[in-house]
Structures are given as structure tokens and as C-alpha cells.
Tab-separated table of C-alpha atoms in Angstrom:
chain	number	residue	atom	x	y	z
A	58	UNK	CA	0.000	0.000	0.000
A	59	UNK	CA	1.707	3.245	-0.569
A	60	UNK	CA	2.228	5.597	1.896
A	61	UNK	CA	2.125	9.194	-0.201
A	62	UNK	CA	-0.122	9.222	-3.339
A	63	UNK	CA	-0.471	12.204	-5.516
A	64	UNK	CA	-2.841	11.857	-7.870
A	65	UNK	CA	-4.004	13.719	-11.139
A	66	UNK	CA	-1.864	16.681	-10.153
A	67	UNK	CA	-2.378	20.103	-11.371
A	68	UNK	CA	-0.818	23.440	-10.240
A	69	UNK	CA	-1.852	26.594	-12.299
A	70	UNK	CA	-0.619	29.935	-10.609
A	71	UNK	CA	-1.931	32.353	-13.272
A	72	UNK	CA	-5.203	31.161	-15.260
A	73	UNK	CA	-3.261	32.655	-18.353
A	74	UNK	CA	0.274	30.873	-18.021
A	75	UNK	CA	1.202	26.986	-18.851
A	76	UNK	CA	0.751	25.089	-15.844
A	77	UNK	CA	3.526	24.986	-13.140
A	78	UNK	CA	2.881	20.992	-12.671
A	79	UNK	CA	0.868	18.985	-14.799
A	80	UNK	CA	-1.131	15.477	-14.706
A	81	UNK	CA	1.926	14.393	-11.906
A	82	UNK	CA	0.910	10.807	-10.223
A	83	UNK	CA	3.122	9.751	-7.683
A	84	UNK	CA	2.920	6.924	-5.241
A	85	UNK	CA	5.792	6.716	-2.198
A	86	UNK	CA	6.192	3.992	0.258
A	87	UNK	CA	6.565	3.956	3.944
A	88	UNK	CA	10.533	4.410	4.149
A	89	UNK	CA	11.685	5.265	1.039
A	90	UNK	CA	13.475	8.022	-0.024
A	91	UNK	CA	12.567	9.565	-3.343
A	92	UNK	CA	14.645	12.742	-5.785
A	93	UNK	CA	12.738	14.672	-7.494
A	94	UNK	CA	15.077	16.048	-9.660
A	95	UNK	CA	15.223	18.606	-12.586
A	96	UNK	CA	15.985	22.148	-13.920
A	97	UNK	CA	14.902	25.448	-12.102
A	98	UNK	CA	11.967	26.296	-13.213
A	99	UNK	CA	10.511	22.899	-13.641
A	100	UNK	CA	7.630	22.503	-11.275
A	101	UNK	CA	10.035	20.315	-8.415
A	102	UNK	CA	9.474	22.691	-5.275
A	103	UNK	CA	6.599	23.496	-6.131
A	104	UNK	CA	5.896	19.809	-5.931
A	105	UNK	CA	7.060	19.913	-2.630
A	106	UNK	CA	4.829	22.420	-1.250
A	107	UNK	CA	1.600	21.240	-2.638
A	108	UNK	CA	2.505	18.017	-0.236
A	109	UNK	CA	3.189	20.037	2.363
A	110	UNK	CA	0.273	22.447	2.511
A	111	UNK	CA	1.948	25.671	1.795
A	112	UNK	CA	0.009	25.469	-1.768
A	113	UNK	CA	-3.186	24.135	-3.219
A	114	UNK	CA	-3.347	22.506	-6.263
A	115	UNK	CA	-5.581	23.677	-8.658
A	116	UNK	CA	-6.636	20.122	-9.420
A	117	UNK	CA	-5.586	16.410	-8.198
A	118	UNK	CA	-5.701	14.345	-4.746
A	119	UNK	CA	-2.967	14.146	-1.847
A	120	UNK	CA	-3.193	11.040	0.331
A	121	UNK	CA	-0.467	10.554	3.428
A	122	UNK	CA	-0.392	7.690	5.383
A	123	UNK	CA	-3.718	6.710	3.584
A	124	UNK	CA	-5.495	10.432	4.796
A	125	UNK	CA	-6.610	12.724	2.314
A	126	UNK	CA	-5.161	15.730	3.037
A	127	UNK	CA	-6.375	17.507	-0.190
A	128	UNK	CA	-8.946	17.165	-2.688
A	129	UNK	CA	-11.742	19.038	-4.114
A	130	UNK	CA	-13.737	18.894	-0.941
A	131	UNK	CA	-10.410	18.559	1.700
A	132	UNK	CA	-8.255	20.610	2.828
A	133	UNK	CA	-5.588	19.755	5.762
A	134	UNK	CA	-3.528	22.715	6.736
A	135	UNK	CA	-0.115	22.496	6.930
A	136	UNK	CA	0.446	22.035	10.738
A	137	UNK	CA	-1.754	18.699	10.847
A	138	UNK	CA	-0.238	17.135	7.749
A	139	UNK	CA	2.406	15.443	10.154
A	140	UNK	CA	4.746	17.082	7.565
A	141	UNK	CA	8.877	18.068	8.853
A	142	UNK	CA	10.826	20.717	5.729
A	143	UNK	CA	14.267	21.596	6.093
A	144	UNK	CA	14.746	24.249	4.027
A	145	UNK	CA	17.290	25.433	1.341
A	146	UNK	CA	18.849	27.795	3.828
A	147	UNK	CA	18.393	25.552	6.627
A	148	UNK	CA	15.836	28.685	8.751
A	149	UNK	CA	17.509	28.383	11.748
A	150	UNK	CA	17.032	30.647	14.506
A	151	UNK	CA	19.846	32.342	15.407
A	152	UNK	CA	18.893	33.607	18.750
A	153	UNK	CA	18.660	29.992	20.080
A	154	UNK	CA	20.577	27.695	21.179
A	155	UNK	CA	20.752	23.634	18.678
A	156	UNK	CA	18.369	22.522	21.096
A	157	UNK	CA	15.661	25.076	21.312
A	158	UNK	CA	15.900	25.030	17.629
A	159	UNK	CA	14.929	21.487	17.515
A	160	UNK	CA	12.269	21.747	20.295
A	161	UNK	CA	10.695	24.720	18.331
A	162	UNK	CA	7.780	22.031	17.271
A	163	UNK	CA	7.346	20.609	20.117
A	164	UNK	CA	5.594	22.877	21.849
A	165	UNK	CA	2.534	20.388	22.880
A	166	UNK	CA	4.781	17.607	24.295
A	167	UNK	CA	5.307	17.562	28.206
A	168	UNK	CA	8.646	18.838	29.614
A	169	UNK	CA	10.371	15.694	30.328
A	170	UNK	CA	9.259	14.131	26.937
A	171	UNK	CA	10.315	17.306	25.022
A	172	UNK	CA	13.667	16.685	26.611
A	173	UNK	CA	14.061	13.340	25.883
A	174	UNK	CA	13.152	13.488	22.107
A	175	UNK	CA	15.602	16.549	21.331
A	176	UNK	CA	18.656	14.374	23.012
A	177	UNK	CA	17.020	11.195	20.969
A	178	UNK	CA	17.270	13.215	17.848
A	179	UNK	CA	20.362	15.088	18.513
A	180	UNK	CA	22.322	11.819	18.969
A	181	UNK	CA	20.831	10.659	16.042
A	182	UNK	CA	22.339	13.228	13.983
A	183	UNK	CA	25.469	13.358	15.889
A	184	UNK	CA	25.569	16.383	17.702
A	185	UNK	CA	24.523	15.943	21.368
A	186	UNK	CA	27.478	17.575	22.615
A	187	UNK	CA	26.479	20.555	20.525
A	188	UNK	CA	23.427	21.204	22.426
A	189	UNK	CA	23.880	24.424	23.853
A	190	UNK	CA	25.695	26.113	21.424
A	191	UNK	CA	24.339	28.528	18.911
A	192	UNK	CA	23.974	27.933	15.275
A	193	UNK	CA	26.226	30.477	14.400
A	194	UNK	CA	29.180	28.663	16.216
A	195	UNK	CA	28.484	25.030	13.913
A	196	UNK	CA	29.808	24.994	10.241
A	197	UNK	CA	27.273	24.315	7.399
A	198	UNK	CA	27.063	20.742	7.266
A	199	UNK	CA	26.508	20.766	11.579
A	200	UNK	CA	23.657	23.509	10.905
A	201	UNK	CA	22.031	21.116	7.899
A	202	UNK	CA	22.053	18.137	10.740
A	203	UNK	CA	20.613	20.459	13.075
A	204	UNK	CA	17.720	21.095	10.368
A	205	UNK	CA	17.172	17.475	9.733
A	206	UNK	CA	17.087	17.007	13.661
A	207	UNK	CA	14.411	19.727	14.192
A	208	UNK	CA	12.166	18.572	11.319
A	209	UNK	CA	12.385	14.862	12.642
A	210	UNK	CA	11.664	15.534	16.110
A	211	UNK	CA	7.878	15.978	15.778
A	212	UNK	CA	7.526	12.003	13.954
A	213	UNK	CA	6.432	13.609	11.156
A	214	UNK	CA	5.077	11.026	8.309
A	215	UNK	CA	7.375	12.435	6.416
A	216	UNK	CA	10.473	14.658	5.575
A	217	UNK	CA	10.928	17.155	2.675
A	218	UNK	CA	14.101	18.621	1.457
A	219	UNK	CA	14.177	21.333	-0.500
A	220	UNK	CA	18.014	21.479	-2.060
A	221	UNK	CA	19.243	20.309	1.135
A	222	UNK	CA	22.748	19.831	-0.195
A	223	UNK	CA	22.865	23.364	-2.658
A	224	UNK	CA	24.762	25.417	-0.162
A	225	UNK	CA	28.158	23.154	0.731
A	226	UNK	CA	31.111	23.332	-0.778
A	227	UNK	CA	31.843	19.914	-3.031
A	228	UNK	CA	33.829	17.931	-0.518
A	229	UNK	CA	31.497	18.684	2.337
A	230	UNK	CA	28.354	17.847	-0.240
A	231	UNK	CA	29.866	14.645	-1.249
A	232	UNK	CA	29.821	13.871	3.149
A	233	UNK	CA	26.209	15.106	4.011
A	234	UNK	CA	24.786	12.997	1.359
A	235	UNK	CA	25.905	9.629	3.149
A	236	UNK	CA	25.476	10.872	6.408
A	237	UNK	CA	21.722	12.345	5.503
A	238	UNK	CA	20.796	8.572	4.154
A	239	UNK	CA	22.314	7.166	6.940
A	240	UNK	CA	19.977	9.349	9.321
A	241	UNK	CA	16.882	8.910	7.284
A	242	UNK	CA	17.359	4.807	6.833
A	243	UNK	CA	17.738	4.818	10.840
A	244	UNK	CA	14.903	6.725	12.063
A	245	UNK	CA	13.194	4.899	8.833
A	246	UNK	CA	11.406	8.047	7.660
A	247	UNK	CA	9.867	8.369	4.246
A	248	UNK	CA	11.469	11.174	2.694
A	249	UNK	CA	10.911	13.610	-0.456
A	250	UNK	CA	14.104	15.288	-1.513
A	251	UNK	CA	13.879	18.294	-4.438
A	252	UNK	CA	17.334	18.846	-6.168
A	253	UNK	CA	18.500	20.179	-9.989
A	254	UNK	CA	21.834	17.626	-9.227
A	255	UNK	CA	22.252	14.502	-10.485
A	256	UNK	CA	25.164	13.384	-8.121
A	257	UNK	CA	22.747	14.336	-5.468
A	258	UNK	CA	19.782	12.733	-6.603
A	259	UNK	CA	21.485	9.339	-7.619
A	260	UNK	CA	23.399	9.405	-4.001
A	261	UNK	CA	20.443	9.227	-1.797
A	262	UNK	CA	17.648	8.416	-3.581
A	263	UNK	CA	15.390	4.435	-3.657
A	264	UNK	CA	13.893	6.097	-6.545
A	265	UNK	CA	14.535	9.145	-9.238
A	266	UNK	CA	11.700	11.454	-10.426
A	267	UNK	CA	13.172	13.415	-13.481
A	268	UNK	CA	10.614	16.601	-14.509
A	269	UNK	CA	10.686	19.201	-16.837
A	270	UNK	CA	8.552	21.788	-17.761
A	271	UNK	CA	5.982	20.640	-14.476
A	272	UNK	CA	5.721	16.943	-16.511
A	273	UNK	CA	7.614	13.774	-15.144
A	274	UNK	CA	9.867	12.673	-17.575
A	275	UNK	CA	10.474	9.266	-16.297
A	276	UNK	CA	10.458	7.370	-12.495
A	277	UNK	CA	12.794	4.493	-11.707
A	278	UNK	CA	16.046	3.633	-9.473
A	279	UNK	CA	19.015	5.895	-10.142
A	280	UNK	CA	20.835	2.825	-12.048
A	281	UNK	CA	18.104	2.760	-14.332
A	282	UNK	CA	17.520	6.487	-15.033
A	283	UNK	CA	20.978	6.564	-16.301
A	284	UNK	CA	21.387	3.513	-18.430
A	285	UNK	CA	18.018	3.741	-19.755
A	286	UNK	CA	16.632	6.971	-19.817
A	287	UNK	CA	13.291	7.213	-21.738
A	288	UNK	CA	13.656	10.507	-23.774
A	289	UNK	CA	16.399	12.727	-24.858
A	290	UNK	CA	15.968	14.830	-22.155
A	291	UNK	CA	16.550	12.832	-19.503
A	292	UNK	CA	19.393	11.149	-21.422
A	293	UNK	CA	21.093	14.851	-21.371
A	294	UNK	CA	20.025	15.990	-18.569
A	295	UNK	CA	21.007	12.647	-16.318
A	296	UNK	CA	24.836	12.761	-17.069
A	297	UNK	CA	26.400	13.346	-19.880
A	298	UNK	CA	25.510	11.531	-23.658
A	299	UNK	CA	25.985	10.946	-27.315
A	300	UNK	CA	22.527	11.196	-29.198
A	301	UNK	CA	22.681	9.540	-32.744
A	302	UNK	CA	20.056	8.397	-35.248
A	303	UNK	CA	19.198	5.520	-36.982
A	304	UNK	CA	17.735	2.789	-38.145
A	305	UNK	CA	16.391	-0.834	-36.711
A	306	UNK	CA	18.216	-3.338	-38.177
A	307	UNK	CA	16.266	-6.936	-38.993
A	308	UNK	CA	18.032	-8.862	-35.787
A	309	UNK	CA	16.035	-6.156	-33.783
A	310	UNK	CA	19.090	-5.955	-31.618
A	311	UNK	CA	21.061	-3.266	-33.464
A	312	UNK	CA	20.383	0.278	-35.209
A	313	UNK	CA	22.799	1.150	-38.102
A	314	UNK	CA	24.325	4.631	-37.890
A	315	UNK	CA	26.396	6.660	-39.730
A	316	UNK	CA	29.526	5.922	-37.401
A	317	UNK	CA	28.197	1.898	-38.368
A	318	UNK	CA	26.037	-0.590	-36.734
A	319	UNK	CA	25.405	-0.399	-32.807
A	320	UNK	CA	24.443	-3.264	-30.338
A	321	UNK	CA	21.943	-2.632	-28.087
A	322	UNK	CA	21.539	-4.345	-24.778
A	323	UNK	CA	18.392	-5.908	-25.659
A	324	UNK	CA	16.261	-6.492	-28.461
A	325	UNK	CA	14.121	-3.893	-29.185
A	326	UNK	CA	10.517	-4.003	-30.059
A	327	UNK	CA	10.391	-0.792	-32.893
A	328	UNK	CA	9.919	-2.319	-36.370
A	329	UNK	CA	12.604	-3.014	-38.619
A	330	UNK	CA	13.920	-0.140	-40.527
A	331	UNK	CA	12.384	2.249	-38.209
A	332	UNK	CA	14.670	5.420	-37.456
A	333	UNK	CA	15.030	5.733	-34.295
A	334	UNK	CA	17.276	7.637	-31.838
A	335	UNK	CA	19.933	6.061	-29.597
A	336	UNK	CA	21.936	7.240	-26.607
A	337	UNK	CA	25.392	6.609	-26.109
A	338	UNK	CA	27.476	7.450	-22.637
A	339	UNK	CA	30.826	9.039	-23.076
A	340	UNK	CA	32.127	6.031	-20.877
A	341	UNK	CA	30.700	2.970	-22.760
A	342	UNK	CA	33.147	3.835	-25.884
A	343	UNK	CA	35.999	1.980	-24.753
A	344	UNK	CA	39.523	2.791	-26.520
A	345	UNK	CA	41.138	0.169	-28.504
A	346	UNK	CA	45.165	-0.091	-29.872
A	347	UNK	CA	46.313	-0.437	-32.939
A	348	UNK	CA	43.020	0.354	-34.650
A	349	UNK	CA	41.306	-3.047	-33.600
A	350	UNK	CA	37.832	-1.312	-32.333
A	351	UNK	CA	34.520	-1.416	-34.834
A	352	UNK	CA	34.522	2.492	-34.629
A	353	UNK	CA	37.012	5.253	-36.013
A	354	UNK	CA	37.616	8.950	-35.670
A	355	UNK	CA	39.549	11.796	-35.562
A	356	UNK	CA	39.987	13.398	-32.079
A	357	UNK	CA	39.233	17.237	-32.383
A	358	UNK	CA	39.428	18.626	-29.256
A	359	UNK	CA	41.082	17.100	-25.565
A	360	UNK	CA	39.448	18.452	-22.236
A	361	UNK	CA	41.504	17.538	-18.821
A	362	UNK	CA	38.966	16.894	-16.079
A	363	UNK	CA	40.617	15.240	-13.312
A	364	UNK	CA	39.528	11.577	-13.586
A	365	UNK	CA	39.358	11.124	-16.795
A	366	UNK	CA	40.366	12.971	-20.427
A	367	UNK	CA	37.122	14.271	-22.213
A	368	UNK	CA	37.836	13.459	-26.061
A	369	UNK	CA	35.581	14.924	-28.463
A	370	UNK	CA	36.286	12.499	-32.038
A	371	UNK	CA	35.388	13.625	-35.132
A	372	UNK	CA	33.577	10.744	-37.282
A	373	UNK	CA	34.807	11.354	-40.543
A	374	UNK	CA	38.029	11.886	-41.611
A	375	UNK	CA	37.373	15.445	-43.728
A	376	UNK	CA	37.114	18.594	-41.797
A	377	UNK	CA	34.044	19.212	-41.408
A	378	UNK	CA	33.145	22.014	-38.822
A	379	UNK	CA	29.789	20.902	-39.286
A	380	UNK	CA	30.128	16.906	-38.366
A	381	UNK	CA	28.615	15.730	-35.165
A	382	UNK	CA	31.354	14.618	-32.645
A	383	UNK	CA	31.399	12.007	-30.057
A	384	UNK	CA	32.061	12.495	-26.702
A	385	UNK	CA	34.332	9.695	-25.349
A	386	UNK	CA	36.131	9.255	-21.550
A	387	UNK	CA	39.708	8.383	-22.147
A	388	UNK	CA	41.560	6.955	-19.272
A	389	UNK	CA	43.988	9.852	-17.575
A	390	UNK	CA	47.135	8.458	-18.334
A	391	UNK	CA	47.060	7.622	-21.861
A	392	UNK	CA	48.380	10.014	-23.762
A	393	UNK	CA	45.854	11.350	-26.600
A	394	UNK	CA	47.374	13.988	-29.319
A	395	UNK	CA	44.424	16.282	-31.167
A	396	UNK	CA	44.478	14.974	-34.200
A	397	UNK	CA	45.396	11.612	-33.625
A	398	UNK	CA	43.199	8.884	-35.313
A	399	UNK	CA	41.864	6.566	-32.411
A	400	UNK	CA	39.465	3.559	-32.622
A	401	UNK	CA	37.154	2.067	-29.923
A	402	UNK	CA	33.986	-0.515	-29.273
A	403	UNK	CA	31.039	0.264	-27.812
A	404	UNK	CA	29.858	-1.416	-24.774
A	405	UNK	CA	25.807	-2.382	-25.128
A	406	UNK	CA	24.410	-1.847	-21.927
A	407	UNK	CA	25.237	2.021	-22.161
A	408	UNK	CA	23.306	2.222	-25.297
A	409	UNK	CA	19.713	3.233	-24.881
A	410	UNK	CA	16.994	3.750	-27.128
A	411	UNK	CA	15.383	6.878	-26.737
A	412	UNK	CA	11.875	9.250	-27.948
């Protein structure tokens, strides 16, 4: 039985403008954590605060915990949603100490109780001894714990983040991520988590929701979202890939292109000769010596990125400003000249087809 449903969702701000989310089902079970994940503008936070009661859709149903807490005839304020958001700049108050901040909602519980769930939740997130300092004195990943802390301490149904992670610096990022999972798997709290970062998304998430322009795009584990995205967009906007056409060939298990024939993973079910269009990631052409790969080109351009060499191969041999090239991840300690001819196979189960 799921746990969140959103159903038939439809949020229209202006009468006169496309809508901000539109026809967005949803269904969430009891402990999983979910991304939904996109560009700005694409209808993700607002998402969020339709669950959490801050907006009203203009049409569509909101069940939690198998309540309706909006439809035509309902409306559940935010307060009694059972609803915790840390927000994107964490709303802390500075004027109190970590744990008056996380007994701000818990203003109804008795004394003692009060006291025992803020050292419950602030051990939980690893900051006990912390207690009576001010946020001001913790550094940013502390004051995002002490967020999470405050917004678990009522037993909310559920959590929503809202770019929890947009505000550290990369190493720190790469840190809260496993240490957030870790703190939502123990106090096994369902969780809804809005980000426009991929690393982000894929590093916490049970599930992916990829949107754009207020429509989901596709819903599936992070593995799949990446190795078989449904649409160009997500295949773009999920990592980095090589879009080419072509054509169904009568196996059903390869498309001919104009770099040669591909393998796909599986067979597919479009009819033969179809055109189609397939995506290929950067990291499933794999570099072969002495010109023994299936595929040639010329390498135009050589990018340095740290953990790999971005090569950008030119498929014919004639310069052609206007030729598509393919983006390939070269290992960082061969040593790849622009202009060099190069050869390389292409691994199947990083070919997807896409609409």
C-alpha cells in the first residue's frame, strides 16, 4: 500500500500561463526516499509544497499515510499534515541555542518528553554535545544536521528537502549525502528530496523522479535512469551523452548509424527499418590499440577533467566544422594527441533507445 499518493496533479498559478505541474501521479512507500530532480523552473518545489500544505493545487488528490489531506472537498492545513521541511537555507534561529531550535515544534509535548526526544534526535544526527551552542558557532554541514534534527523531532510522516545539499562546498556535499541517508534509513522516515543535481539525486535516492517543464519525464532507481533513460531529455540531462540516429536493423538488436552498426543491450521491439534515436554514454566507448575497435575517428578537441580525459572524435576523416562529434572518456594516463586517429567498441548496456 503506498504511503504518499499524488494523484491527477495540477498546479496553475496564473489562469493565463502553462501550468507549473501537470497530470503528476506519484505513489511513495513507507521508508523510502525519493529525488525529485530537474531544472529550475521545472515545477520540483513546487511539488514539494503542494505536499506540504503551503500550496493548493488547482486540481488532483494528496493522500499521506492513507489520509486525504487535499482534494476538491479537503483541505488539511499544513500544521496537521504530520509534515517536517528543512529548508534550502536551513531557517535556523539564530537567537537559540541547537536545542531550542529542535524543540521549536514541540511545543505540545510535556517537559520531560520534550527533553528526551531533542537528546534522541540530537544523537541521532550526531551532535549531542552541541546542544547548547548557537547555530552560528556550527559549520554548514553541523547547521544542515541540526535542520534534519528539528524537522524529525515531531515524527512527522514524512520529511521534505528542498536542495538540502545546494549550499556546501563539493567535498562537504559529497559527506552530508551519506550521512543524511544514513539518518533517514535509521529513524526509517519516508522522505521527499527536491534537487537540480544529479550526483545528489542518484546518491540518496530508492527512486529518481526526473521533470521538466511541471511533466515527469520518467520514475525508476538511479541505475536505471541513467542507463536507460526514456527521452532525450533525460538522457542529457542525467549525465552526460551521445545522441545519434538511426535505423532498426532486422536482428532487432542493433540500429545502423552513420559511425556503423550499434548493439543494443536488448532487443528492441520498434519495427525493422524504423529510425530511431539512440543514446550513447561518453564512458561505454571503450579505446582500442592499434586500430582493432569497430569504430574510427579523428579526435578534435582534448578536455583535462581530473579523472578522466574528455575526447571529443570527429567521425569522418574530412574537416568538417559541421560533423557531429562524439564524446568519449579516455583513461587519464594515456596520452591522446588532437588529431590523432583513435578507434574504440562500444559497450551495449550504455546504449539506450530513446523518444
Amino acid at each position: 500500500m503506498s504511503f504518499i499518493k499524488l494523484t491527477n496533479i495540477k498546479k496553475v498559478f496564473n489562469r493565463l500561463d502553462k501550468p507549473a505541474v501537470d497530470n503528476f501521479n506519484l505513489t511513495i512507500q513507507q521508508g523510502e526516499i525519493v529525488s525529485i530532480l530537474g531544472p529550475s523552473g521545472c515545477g520540483k518545489t513546487t511539488i514539494l509544497r503542494l505536499i506540504a500544505g503551503f500550496e493548493q493545487p488547482t486540481v488532483g488528490t494528496i493522500e499521506i499515510d492513507g489520509k486525504t489531506v487535499y482534494d476538491e472537498k479537503t483541505f488539511v492545513p499544513p500544521e496537521k499534515r504530520g509534515v517536517g521541511m528543512v529548508f534550502q537555507d536551513y531557517a535556523l534561529f539564530p537567537h537559540l541555542t541547537i536545542e531550542k531550535n529542535v524543540a521549536f515544534g514541540l511545543n505540545k509535548w510535556r517537559r520531560g518528553d520534550k527533553r528526551r526526544r531533542v537528546r534522541e534526535v540530537l544523537e541521532l544526527v550526531d551532535l549531542a554535545e552541541y546542544a547548547k551552542r548557537y547555530p552560528n558557532e556550527l559549520s554548514g554541514g553541523q547547521q544542515q544536521r541540526v535542520a534534519l534534527a528539528r524537522a524529525l523531532a515531531p515524527q512527522p510522516n514524512v520529511v521534505l528537502l528542498d536542495e538540502p545539499f545546494s549550499n556546501l562546498d563539493a567535498s562537504l556535499r559529497e559527506k552530508m549525502r551519506h550521512e543524511i541517508t544514513d539518518i533517514l534509513k535509521k529513524a526509517e522516515t519516508t522522505a521527499i528530496i527536491v534537487t537540480h543535481d544529479q550526483k545528489d539525486a542518484f546518491a540518496v535516492s530508492d527512486r529518481v523522479v526526473v521533470m521538466n517543464e511541471g511533466v515527469i519525464q520518467q520514475v525508476a532507481h538511479p541505475r536505471d535512469i541513467y542507463t536507460c533513460p526514456t527521452n532525450c531529455f533525460v538522457a542529457q540531462f542525467v549525465g552526460r551523452t551521445n545522441l545519434l540516429q538511426g535505423r532498426v536493423a532486422e536482428d532487432l538488436k542493433h540500429v545502423d548509424t552513420k559511425i556503423g552498426r550499434i548493439c543494443l543491450a536488448e532487443k528492441t521491439k520498434e519495427a525493422i527499418d524504423e529510425e530511431v534515436m539512440i543514446s550513447i554514454r561518453p564512458e561505454g566507448c571503450r579505446l582500442l590499440e592499434n586500430g582493432e575497435g569497430r569504430y574510427k575517428g579523428r579526435v578534435a578537441r582534448v578536455v583535462y577533467s581530473g579523472e578522466y580525459q574528455e575526447l571529443f572524435v570527429r567521425l569522418s576523416e574530412e574537416e568538417d566544422t559541421t560533423d557531429q562529434h562524439l564524446l568519449i572518456y579516455a583513461p587519464v594516463e594515456k596520452h591522446i594527441e588532437i588529431g590523432s586517429s583513435i578507434s574504440f567498441d562500444i559497450t551495449p548496456e550504455l546504449v539506450a533507445l530513446v523518444d
